[in-house]
CSV table of C-alpha atoms and ligand atoms in Angstrom, one decimal:
chain,number,residue,atom,x,y,z
A,16,UNK,CA,160.8,66.1,136.4
A,17,UNK,CA,161.6,68.0,139.6
A,18,UNK,CA,159.1,70.1,141.4
A,19,UNK,CA,160.2,73.4,142.9
A,20,UNK,CA,159.6,74.1,146.5
A,21,UNK,CA,157.2,76.8,145.3
A,22,UNK,CA,155.1,74.2,143.6
A,23,UNK,CA,154.7,72.2,146.9
A,24,UNK,CA,153.9,75.4,148.8
A,25,UNK,CA,151.2,76.3,146.3
A,26,UNK,CA,149.6,72.8,146.3
A,27,UNK,CA,149.5,72.8,150.1
A,28,UNK,CA,147.8,76.2,150.0
A,29,UNK,CA,145.3,74.9,147.4
A,30,UNK,CA,144.6,71.9,149.6
A,31,UNK,CA,144.0,74.2,152.6
A,32,UNK,CA,141.6,76.3,150.5
A,33,UNK,CA,139.6,73.2,149.6
A,34,UNK,CA,139.4,72.0,153.2
A,35,UNK,CA,138.7,75.4,154.8
A,36,UNK,CA,135.1,76.6,154.9
A,37,UNK,CA,134.4,80.2,153.9
A,38,UNK,CA,135.3,82.8,156.6
A,39,UNK,CA,137.4,80.4,158.6
A,40,UNK,CA,141.1,80.5,159.5
A,41,UNK,CA,143.4,77.6,160.4
A,42,UNK,CA,144.7,77.1,163.9
A,43,UNK,CA,147.2,74.6,165.4
A,44,UNK,CA,146.0,74.9,169.0
A,45,UNK,CA,142.8,73.6,170.4
A,46,UNK,CA,140.8,76.6,171.9
A,47,UNK,CA,138.4,76.0,174.7
A,48,UNK,CA,134.9,77.5,174.4
A,49,UNK,CA,132.5,76.8,177.1
A,50,UNK,CA,129.4,78.8,178.1
A,51,UNK,CA,129.9,78.0,181.8
A,52,UNK,CA,132.2,76.2,184.2
A,53,UNK,CA,133.6,72.8,183.4
A,54,UNK,CA,131.5,70.2,185.2
A,55,UNK,CA,133.6,67.4,186.8
A,56,UNK,CA,131.9,64.1,186.3
A,57,UNK,CA,133.3,61.0,187.9
A,58,UNK,CA,133.4,57.9,185.7
A,59,UNK,CA,131.7,56.0,188.5
A,60,UNK,CA,128.6,58.2,188.4
A,61,UNK,CA,128.7,58.9,184.7
A,62,UNK,CA,126.1,57.4,182.5
A,63,UNK,CA,124.9,58.0,178.9
A,64,UNK,CA,121.2,57.7,177.9
A,65,UNK,CA,119.3,57.5,174.7
A,66,UNK,CA,115.6,58.2,174.9
A,67,UNK,CA,113.2,57.5,172.1
A,68,UNK,CA,110.1,59.6,171.4
A,69,UNK,CA,108.0,56.7,172.7
A,70,UNK,CA,109.7,56.9,176.1
A,71,UNK,CA,112.1,53.9,175.6
A,72,UNK,CA,115.3,54.6,177.4
A,73,UNK,CA,118.7,52.9,177.0
A,74,UNK,CA,121.6,53.7,179.2
A,75,UNK,CA,125.2,52.8,179.6
A,76,UNK,CA,127.6,53.0,182.5
A,77,UNK,CA,131.1,54.0,181.8
A,78,UNK,CA,132.2,50.4,181.7
A,79,UNK,CA,129.4,49.4,179.4
A,80,UNK,CA,130.0,52.3,177.1
A,81,UNK,CA,133.7,51.5,176.9
A,82,UNK,CA,132.9,47.9,176.0
A,83,UNK,CA,130.9,49.0,172.9
A,84,UNK,CA,132.7,48.9,169.5
A,85,UNK,CA,135.2,51.7,169.3
A,86,UNK,CA,136.0,53.9,166.3
A,87,UNK,CA,138.9,56.3,165.7
A,88,UNK,CA,137.7,59.1,163.4
A,89,UNK,CA,140.2,61.7,162.1
A,90,UNK,CA,138.4,64.8,161.0
A,91,UNK,CA,138.5,68.6,160.5
A,92,UNK,CA,136.5,70.7,162.9
A,93,UNK,CA,135.1,74.2,162.5
A,94,UNK,CA,134.0,76.7,165.2
A,95,UNK,CA,131.6,79.4,164.5
A,96,UNK,CA,134.1,81.9,166.1
A,97,UNK,CA,136.0,81.2,162.8
A,98,UNK,CA,138.8,78.9,163.9
A,99,UNK,CA,139.2,75.5,162.1
A,100,UNK,CA,141.5,72.7,163.0
A,101,UNK,CA,142.5,70.0,160.5
A,102,UNK,CA,143.0,66.3,161.1
A,103,UNK,CA,141.9,66.0,164.7
A,104,UNK,CA,141.9,62.4,165.9
A,105,UNK,CA,139.3,61.0,168.3
A,106,UNK,CA,138.3,57.8,169.8
A,107,UNK,CA,134.7,57.0,170.6
A,108,UNK,CA,131.5,55.1,169.8
A,109,UNK,CA,129.4,55.8,166.7
A,110,UNK,CA,125.9,57.2,167.5
A,111,UNK,CA,124.7,54.4,165.1
A,112,UNK,CA,125.9,51.9,167.6
A,113,UNK,CA,123.8,53.5,170.4
A,114,UNK,CA,120.7,53.6,168.2
A,115,UNK,CA,121.0,50.2,166.6
A,116,UNK,CA,117.7,48.3,166.6
A,117,UNK,CA,115.8,51.1,168.4
A,118,UNK,CA,112.3,51.6,167.1
A,119,UNK,CA,111.9,55.3,166.3
A,120,UNK,CA,110.1,57.7,163.9
A,121,UNK,CA,112.0,60.7,165.2
A,122,UNK,CA,113.1,63.5,162.9
A,123,UNK,CA,115.4,65.3,165.4
A,124,UNK,CA,117.6,64.8,168.4
A,125,UNK,CA,118.3,67.0,171.4
A,126,UNK,CA,121.7,66.4,173.0
A,127,UNK,CA,121.7,67.3,176.7
A,128,UNK,CA,124.7,67.6,178.9
A,129,UNK,CA,126.0,67.6,182.5
A,130,UNK,CA,125.9,71.3,183.3
A,131,UNK,CA,122.7,72.0,181.4
A,132,UNK,CA,123.9,72.7,177.8
A,133,UNK,CA,121.7,71.5,175.0
A,134,UNK,CA,121.9,71.4,171.2
A,135,UNK,CA,119.5,70.2,168.5
A,136,UNK,CA,120.3,68.2,165.4
A,137,UNK,CA,118.3,66.5,162.6
A,138,UNK,CA,118.5,62.8,163.4
A,139,UNK,CA,119.9,62.2,159.9
A,140,UNK,CA,123.0,64.3,160.9
A,141,UNK,CA,124.0,62.1,163.8
A,142,UNK,CA,123.4,58.8,162.0
A,143,UNK,CA,125.0,57.2,159.0
A,144,UNK,CA,128.5,57.3,160.4
A,145,UNK,CA,128.6,61.1,160.8
A,146,UNK,CA,128.6,61.4,164.7
A,147,UNK,CA,130.3,59.9,167.7
A,148,UNK,CA,130.3,60.0,171.4
A,149,UNK,CA,134.0,60.7,171.8
A,150,UNK,CA,136.0,60.0,175.0
A,151,UNK,CA,139.5,60.1,173.5
A,152,UNK,CA,141.5,62.8,171.8
A,153,UNK,CA,145.0,62.6,170.2
A,154,UNK,CA,145.7,59.1,171.7
A,155,UNK,CA,144.7,60.0,175.3
A,156,UNK,CA,141.6,60.6,177.3
A,157,UNK,CA,139.5,63.6,176.4
A,158,UNK,CA,140.4,66.5,178.7
A,159,UNK,CA,137.6,67.8,181.0
A,160,UNK,CA,137.7,71.3,179.4
A,161,UNK,CA,137.2,69.7,176.0
A,162,UNK,CA,134.2,67.7,177.2
A,163,UNK,CA,135.6,64.7,179.1
A,164,UNK,CA,134.5,62.1,180.1
A,165,UNK,CA,132.7,62.2,176.8
A,166,UNK,CA,131.3,64.6,174.2
A,167,UNK,CA,129.2,64.5,171.1
A,168,UNK,CA,131.3,64.9,167.9
A,169,UNK,CA,129.5,66.0,164.8
A,170,UNK,CA,132.4,67.4,162.7
A,171,UNK,CA,130.4,68.3,159.6
A,172,UNK,CA,128.5,71.0,161.5
A,173,UNK,CA,129.9,74.0,163.4
A,174,UNK,CA,131.5,72.8,166.6
A,175,UNK,CA,128.8,74.2,169.0
A,176,UNK,CA,126.7,71.2,167.9
A,177,UNK,CA,129.4,68.9,169.4
A,178,UNK,CA,128.0,69.0,172.9
A,179,UNK,CA,130.7,68.6,175.7
A,180,UNK,CA,130.0,66.5,178.8
A,181,UNK,CA,127.1,64.8,177.1
A,182,UNK,CA,124.6,63.0,179.3
A,183,UNK,CA,122.1,61.9,176.8
A,184,UNK,CA,120.3,62.1,173.4
A,185,UNK,CA,116.6,62.6,173.3
A,186,UNK,CA,114.9,61.6,170.1
A,187,UNK,CA,112.0,63.9,169.0
A,188,UNK,CA,109.4,64.0,166.3
A,189,UNK,CA,109.9,67.8,166.0
A,190,UNK,CA,112.7,70.3,166.1
A,191,UNK,CA,113.4,71.9,169.5
A,192,UNK,CA,116.2,74.5,169.6
A,193,UNK,CA,119.0,74.1,172.1
A,194,UNK,CA,121.1,76.6,174.1
A,195,UNK,CA,122.8,78.6,171.4
A,196,UNK,CA,120.1,78.0,168.8
A,197,UNK,CA,117.6,79.7,171.2
A,198,UNK,CA,120.1,82.6,171.6
A,199,UNK,CA,120.2,83.2,167.9
A,200,UNK,CA,122.7,80.8,166.4
A,201,UNK,CA,121.6,79.1,163.2
A,202,UNK,CA,119.3,76.1,163.7
A,203,UNK,CA,121.4,73.8,161.5
A,204,UNK,CA,125.0,75.3,161.4
A,205,UNK,CA,126.6,74.1,158.1
A,206,UNK,CA,130.1,75.6,157.9
A,207,UNK,CA,130.2,75.3,154.1
A,208,UNK,CA,127.1,77.5,153.8
A,209,UNK,CA,128.2,79.8,156.6
A,210,UNK,CA,125.1,79.1,158.7
A,211,UNK,CA,126.4,81.0,161.7
A,212,UNK,CA,123.5,83.0,163.1
A,213,UNK,CA,119.8,82.9,162.5
A,214,UNK,CA,119.7,86.6,161.6
A,215,UNK,CA,122.2,86.2,158.7
B,312,LIG,N1,128.2,71.3,177.2
B,312,LIG,C1,128.7,72.2,176.4
B,312,LIG,N2,129.1,71.8,175.2
B,312,LIG,C2,129.6,72.7,174.3
B,312,LIG,C3,129.8,74.1,174.7
B,312,LIG,C4,129.4,74.5,176.0
B,312,LIG,O1,129.4,75.6,176.3
B,312,LIG,N3,128.9,73.5,176.8
B,312,LIG,N4,130.3,75.0,173.7
B,312,LIG,C5,130.2,74.6,172.3
B,312,LIG,C6,131.0,75.5,171.5
B,312,LIG,S1,130.3,77.0,171.2
B,312,LIG,C7,132.1,75.1,170.9
B,312,LIG,S2,132.9,76.0,169.7
B,312,LIG,C8,132.7,73.8,171.3
B,312,LIG,C9,134.1,74.0,171.8
B,312,LIG,O2,134.7,72.9,172.1
B,312,LIG,P1,136.2,72.9,172.7
B,312,LIG,O3,136.1,73.8,173.9
B,312,LIG,O4,136.6,71.5,172.9
B,312,LIG,O5,137.1,73.6,171.6
B,312,LIG,O6,132.0,73.1,172.2
B,312,LIG,C10,130.6,73.2,172.1
B,312,LIG,N5,130.0,72.3,173.1
B,313,LIG,MO1,131.6,77.8,169.3
């Protein structure tokens, strides 16, 4: 049996409907959204830290970070300003790799960045293969305006949780709102439940 072009068009639209969270539209470009200027961080001075609630700190130089096991997630991303982009491809290190063997009873994490931006997440949302420190995009290095040298990537939450120019992750035994969360964005930010702002 032959399918008509109309059938294919409708099935593509149905697939887009299933993948597009409520209130979002699809875009092909990659908009840049930053609350301030793009910090320029040299790879020679860059480092990434993980701090446990007990004060144990691990840190990686650029070379050490790049020598960690690398993953290549392909994923949809969703910005609270309503654009979504399907099938973005990244390269980076799983947050699980950074936390492996670390003794912690933390419930939350605060990602902090070169330039001062912060965002908070439940620890469970950045573990279990759901978050990366990404340094590559689309087969090349991550551009500075998109967070290079490296950014947090947490694709199942609105994209403001994917902190650009990440400097470290602080593990906490309580929730501490970050930059946008303090300004009224939703504390959690699930795009499928349209958790955009705290007043909605
Ligand atoms: N350090 C930092 N990270 C940030 C931001 C920022 O202003 N500073 N903006 C957030 C917001 S609101 C969005 S939508 C995404 C945008 O990422 P992009 O510019 O790569 O599209 O980055 C997030 N991460
Ligand atoms: Mo955003």
